[in-house]
Coordinates of C-alpha atoms and ligand atoms in Angstrom, one line a residue:
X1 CA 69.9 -37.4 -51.9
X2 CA 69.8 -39.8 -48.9
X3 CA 66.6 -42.3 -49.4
X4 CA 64.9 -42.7 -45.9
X5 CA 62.7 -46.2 -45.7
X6 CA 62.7 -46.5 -41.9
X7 CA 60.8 -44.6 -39.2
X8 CA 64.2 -45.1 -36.8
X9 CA 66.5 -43.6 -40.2
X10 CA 64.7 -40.6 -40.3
X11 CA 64.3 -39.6 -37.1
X12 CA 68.1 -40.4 -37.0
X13 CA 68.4 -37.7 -39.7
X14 CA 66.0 -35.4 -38.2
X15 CA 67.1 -35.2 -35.2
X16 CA 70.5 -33.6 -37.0
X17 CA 67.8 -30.8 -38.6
X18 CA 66.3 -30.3 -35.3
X19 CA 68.9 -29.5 -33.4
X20 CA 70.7 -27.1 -35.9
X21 CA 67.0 -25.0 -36.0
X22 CA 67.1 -25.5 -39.9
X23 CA 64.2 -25.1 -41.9
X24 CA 62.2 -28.5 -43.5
X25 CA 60.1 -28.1 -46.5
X26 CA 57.8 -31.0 -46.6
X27 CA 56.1 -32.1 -50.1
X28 CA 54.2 -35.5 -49.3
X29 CA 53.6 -37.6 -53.2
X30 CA 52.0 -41.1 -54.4
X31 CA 55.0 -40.7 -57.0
X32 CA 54.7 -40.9 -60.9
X33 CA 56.6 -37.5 -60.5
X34 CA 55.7 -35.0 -62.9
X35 CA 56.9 -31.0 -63.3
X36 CA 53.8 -30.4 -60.8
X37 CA 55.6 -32.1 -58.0
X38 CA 58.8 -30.5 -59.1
X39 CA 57.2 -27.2 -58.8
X40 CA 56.7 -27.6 -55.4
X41 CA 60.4 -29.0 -55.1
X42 CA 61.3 -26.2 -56.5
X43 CA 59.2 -24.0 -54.2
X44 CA 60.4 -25.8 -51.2
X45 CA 64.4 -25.8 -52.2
X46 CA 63.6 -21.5 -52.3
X47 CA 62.2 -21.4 -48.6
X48 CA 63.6 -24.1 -46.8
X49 CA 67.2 -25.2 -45.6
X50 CA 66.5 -28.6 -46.3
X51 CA 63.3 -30.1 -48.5
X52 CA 62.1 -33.8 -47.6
X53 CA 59.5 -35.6 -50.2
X54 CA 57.8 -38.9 -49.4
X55 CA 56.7 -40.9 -52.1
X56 CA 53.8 -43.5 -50.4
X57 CA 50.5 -44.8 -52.4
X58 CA 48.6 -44.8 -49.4
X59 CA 45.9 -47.5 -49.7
X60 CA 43.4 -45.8 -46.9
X61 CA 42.5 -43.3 -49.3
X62 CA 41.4 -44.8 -52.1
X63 CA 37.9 -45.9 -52.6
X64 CA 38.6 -47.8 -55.5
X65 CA 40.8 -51.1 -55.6
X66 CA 41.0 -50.7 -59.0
X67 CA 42.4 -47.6 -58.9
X68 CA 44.6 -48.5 -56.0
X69 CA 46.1 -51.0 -58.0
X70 CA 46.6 -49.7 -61.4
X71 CA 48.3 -46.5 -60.0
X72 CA 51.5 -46.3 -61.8
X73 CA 54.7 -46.6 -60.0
X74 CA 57.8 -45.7 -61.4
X75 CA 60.0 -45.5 -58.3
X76 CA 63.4 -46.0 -60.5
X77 CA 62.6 -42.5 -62.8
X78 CA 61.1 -40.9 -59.9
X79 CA 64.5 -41.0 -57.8
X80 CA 66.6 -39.8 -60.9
X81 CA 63.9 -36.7 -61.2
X82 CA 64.2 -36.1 -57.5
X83 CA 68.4 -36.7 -57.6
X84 CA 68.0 -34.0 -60.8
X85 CA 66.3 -31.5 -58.6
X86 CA 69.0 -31.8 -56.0
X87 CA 65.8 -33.1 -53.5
X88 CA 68.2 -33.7 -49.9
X89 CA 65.8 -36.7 -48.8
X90 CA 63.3 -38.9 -50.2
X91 CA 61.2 -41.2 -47.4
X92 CA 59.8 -44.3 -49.0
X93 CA 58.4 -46.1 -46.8
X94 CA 56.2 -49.3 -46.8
X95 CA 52.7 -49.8 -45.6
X96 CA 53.5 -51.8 -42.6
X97 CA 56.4 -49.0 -41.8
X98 CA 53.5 -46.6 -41.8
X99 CA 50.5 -48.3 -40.5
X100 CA 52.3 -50.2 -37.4
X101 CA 49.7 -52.3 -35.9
X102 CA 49.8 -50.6 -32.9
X103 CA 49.2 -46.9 -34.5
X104 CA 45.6 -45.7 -33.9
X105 CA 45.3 -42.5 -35.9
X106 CA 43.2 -39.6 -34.8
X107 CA 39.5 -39.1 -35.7
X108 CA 38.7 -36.2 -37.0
X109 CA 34.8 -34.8 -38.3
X110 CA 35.6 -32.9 -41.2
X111 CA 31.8 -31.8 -41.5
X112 CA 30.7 -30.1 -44.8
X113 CA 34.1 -30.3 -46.4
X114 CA 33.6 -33.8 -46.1
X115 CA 29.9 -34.4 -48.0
X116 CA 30.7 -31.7 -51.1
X117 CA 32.3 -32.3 -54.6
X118 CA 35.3 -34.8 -53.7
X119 CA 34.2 -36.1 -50.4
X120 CA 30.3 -37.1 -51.6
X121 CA 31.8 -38.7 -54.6
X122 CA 34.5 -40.5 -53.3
X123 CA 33.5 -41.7 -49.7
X124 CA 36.4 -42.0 -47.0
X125 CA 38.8 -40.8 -49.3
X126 CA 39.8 -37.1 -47.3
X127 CA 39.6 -39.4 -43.8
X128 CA 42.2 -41.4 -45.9
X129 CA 44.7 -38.2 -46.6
X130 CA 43.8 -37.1 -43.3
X131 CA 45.2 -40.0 -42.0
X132 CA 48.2 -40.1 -44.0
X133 CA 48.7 -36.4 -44.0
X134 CA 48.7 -36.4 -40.6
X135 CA 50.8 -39.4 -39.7
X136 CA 53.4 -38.1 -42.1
X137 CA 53.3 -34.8 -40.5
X138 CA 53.9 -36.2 -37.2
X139 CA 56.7 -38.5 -38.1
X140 CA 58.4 -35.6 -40.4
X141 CA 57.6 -32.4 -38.2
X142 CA 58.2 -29.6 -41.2
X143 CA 58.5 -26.4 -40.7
X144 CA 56.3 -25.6 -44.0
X145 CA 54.8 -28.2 -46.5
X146 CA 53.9 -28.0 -49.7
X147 CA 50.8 -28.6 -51.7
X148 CA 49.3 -28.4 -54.9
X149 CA 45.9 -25.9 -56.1
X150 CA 44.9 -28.9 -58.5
X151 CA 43.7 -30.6 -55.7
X152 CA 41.4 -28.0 -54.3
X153 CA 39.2 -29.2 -52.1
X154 CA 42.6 -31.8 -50.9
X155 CA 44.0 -28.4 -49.8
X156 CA 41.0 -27.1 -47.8
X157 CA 40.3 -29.9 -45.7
X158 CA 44.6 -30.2 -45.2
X159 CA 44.7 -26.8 -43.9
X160 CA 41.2 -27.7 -41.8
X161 CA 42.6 -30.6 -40.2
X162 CA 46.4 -28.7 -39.3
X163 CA 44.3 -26.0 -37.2
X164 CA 42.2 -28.7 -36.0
X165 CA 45.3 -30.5 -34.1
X166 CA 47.0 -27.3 -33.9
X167 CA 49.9 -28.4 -35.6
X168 CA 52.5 -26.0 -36.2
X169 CA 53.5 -26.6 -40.0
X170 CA 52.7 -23.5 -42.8
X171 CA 50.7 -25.1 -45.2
X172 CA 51.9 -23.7 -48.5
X173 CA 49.9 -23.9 -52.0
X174 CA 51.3 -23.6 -55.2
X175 CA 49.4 -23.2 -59.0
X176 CA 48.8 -26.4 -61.0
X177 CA 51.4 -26.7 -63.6
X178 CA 49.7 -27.7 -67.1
X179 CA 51.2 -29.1 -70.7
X180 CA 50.9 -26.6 -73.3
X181 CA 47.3 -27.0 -74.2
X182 CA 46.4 -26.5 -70.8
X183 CA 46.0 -30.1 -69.7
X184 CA 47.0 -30.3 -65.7
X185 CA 49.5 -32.8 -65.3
X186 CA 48.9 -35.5 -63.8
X187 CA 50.4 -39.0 -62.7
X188 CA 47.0 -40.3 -63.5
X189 CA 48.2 -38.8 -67.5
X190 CA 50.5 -41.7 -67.6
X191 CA 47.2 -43.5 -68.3
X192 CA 45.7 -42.1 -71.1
X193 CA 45.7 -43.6 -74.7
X194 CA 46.8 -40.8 -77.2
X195 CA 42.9 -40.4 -78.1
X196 CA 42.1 -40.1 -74.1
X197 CA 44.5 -37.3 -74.0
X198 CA 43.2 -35.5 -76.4
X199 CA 39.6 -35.6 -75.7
X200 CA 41.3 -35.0 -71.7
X201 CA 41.8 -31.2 -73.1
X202 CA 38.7 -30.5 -73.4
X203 CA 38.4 -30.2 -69.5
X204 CA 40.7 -27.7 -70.2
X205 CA 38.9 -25.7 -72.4
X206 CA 35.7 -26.3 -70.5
X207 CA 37.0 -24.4 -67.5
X208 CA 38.0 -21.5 -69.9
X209 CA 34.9 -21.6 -71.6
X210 CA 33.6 -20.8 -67.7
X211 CA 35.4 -17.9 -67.0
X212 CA 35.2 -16.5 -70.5
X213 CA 31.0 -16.8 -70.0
X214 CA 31.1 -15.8 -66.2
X215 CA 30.3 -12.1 -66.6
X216 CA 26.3 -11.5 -67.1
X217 CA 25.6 -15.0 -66.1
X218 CA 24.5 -15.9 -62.3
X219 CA 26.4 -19.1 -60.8
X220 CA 23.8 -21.7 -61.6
X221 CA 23.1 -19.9 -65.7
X222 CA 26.9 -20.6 -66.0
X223 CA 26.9 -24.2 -64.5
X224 CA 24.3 -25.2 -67.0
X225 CA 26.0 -23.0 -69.9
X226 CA 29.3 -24.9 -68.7
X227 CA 27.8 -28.5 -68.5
X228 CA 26.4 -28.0 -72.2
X229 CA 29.5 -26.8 -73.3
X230 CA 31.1 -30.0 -72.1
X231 CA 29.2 -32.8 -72.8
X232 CA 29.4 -31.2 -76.5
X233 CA 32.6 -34.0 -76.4
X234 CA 30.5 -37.7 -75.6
X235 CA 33.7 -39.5 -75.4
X236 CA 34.4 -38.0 -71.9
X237 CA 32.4 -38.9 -68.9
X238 CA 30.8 -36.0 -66.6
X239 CA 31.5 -37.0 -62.7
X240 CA 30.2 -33.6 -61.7
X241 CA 30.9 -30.0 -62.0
X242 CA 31.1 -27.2 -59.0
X243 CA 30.9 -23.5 -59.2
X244 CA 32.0 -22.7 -55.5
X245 CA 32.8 -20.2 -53.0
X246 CA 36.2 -20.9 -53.1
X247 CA 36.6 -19.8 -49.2
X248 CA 33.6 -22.2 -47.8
X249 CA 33.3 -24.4 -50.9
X250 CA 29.6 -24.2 -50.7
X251 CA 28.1 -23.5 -54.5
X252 CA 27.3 -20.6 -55.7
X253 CA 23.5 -20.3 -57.0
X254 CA 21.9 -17.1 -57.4
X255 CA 24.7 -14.5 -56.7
X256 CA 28.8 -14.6 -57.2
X257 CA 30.5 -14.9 -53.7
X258 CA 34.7 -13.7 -54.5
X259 CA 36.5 -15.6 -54.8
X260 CA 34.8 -18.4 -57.0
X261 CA 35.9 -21.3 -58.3
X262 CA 34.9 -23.9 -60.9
X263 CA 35.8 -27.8 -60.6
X264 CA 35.7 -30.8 -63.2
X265 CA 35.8 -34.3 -62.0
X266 CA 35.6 -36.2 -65.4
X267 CA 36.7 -39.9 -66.8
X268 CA 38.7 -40.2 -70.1
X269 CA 38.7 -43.6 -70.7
X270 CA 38.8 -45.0 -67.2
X271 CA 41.3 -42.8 -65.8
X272 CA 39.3 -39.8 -63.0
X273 CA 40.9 -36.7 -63.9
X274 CA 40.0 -33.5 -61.6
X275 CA 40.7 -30.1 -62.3
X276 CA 39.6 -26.5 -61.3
X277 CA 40.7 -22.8 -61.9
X278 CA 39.5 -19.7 -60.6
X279 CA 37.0 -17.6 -61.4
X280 CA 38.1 -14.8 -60.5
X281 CA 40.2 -12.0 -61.1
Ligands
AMP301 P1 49.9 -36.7 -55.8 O1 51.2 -37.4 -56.0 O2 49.0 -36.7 -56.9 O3 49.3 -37.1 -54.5 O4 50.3 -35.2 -55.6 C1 51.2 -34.7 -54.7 C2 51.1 -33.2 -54.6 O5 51.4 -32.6 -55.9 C3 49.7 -32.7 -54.2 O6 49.8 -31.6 -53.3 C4 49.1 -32.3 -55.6 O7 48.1 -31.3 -55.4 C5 50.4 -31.7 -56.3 N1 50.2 -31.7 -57.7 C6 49.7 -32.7 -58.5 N2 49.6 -32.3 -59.8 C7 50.0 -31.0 -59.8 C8 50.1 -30.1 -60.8 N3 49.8 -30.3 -62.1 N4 50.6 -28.8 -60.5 C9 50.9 -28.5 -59.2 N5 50.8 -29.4 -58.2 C10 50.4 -30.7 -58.5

């Protein structure tokens, strides 16, 4: 696996892709790799003649410094789990590498996608990925990238914001990978105490719970049965939870719009840990 830190390397070694017509699967991380990420390795290695990741803890979209700062970073373990999966490149770049001070990045008015579940809680945050999503795509031109269900409403506003500047990359999802009770894996997991973790599955069983209760109840029935069933645990925190058209994200209140989908946003501890599955069939 060749390790890319330079804008001028990797357009060296794209311009080798370019020419040849090959394939590039694209799979943009903040690191703290975990079987989630490899799944979409994985995905990308099937499709692709060639599969780039970055690994870049982009500052612009995090609201919280906190956060920002106590994101773990394990770059040593994550080369030898992107060497293991036979990864071709890895770009790495630094902030200033990325954020030249001449680079002015494109606005972009992501409307109601922007004030609902993620975006009202966590302001600036999607102009943040935007930003980097969109710098990245620009410097890395892929022929399909690669991104994760777990982060639902993430994947909406990418797939908004690749039609918006009509850029010609497939956007490609793929299911969140869990632990055997059902906990999403996270790099944010690295966190957790033990007794975090295991109150953390109760998100889990919450969103099962959901789907188990969705027949005979309407939308906003379910969203109180769901919230009672999870506060039930009083060591976790409730950030919010959204029964949504999984299409417009709008929430569902009176009648089921298909397909539906449910999303947790809750604190163990103080580690934010989001998660969603469907609703339906
Ligand atoms: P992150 O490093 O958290 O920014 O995530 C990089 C990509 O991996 C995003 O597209 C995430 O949605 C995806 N991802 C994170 N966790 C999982 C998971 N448990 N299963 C599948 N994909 C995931």
């Amino acid at each position: 696996m060749k390790i890319i830190t330079t804008i001028l390397d990797l357009n060296l070694e794209l311009q080798g892709i370019q020419k040849n017509n090959f394939s590039l699967g694209f799979v943009p991380t903040m690191g703290a790799l975990h079987e989630g990420h490899l799944s979409l390795i994985e995905e990308s290695k099937k499709n692709n003649s060639y599969t780039i990741v970055s690994i870049f803890v982009n500052p612009t979209q995090f609201n919280n410094q906190d956060d920002l700062k106590n994101y773990p970073k394990p770059i040593e373990l994550d080369t030898s789990l992107l060497e293991s999966a036979q990864c071709d490149y890895l770009f790495l770049p630094s902030s200033e590498e990325i954020y030249t001070k001449d680079y002015i990045s494109p606005s972009i008015d992501l409307g109601k996608l922007d004030q609902v579940m993620e975006g009202k809680h966590r302001p600036g945050h999607f102009q943040g990925v935007c930003q980097i999503v969109y710098r990245l795509f620009n410097l890395i031109q892929p022929t399909n990238a690669y991104f994760g269900e777990k982060d639902f409403q993430q994947v909406a506003v990418i797939r908004y914001m690749t039609t918006f500047f009509k850029l010609p990359i497939k956007i490609i999802t793929c299911e969140t990978k869990r632990d055997e009770r059902g906990l999403a894996l996270s790099s944010r997991n690295l966190l957790l105490s033990n007794e975090e973790k295991e109150n953390a599955y109760h998100i889990y069983q919450t969103l099962t719970y959901a789907k188990e209760n969705k027949h005979l109840n309407t939308p906003i029935k379910l969203h109180q049965l769901t919230t009672s069933y999870f506060l039930t645990n009083p060591k976790l925190e409730l950030e919010y939870i959204a029964i949504i058209n999984s299409t417009t994200l709008e929430e569902l209140v009176d009648d089921w719009i298909e397909p539906s989908t449910i999303c947790i946003v809750a604190y163990s501890g103080k580690t934010r840990l989001i998660d969603n599955i469907s609703l339906s069939e």
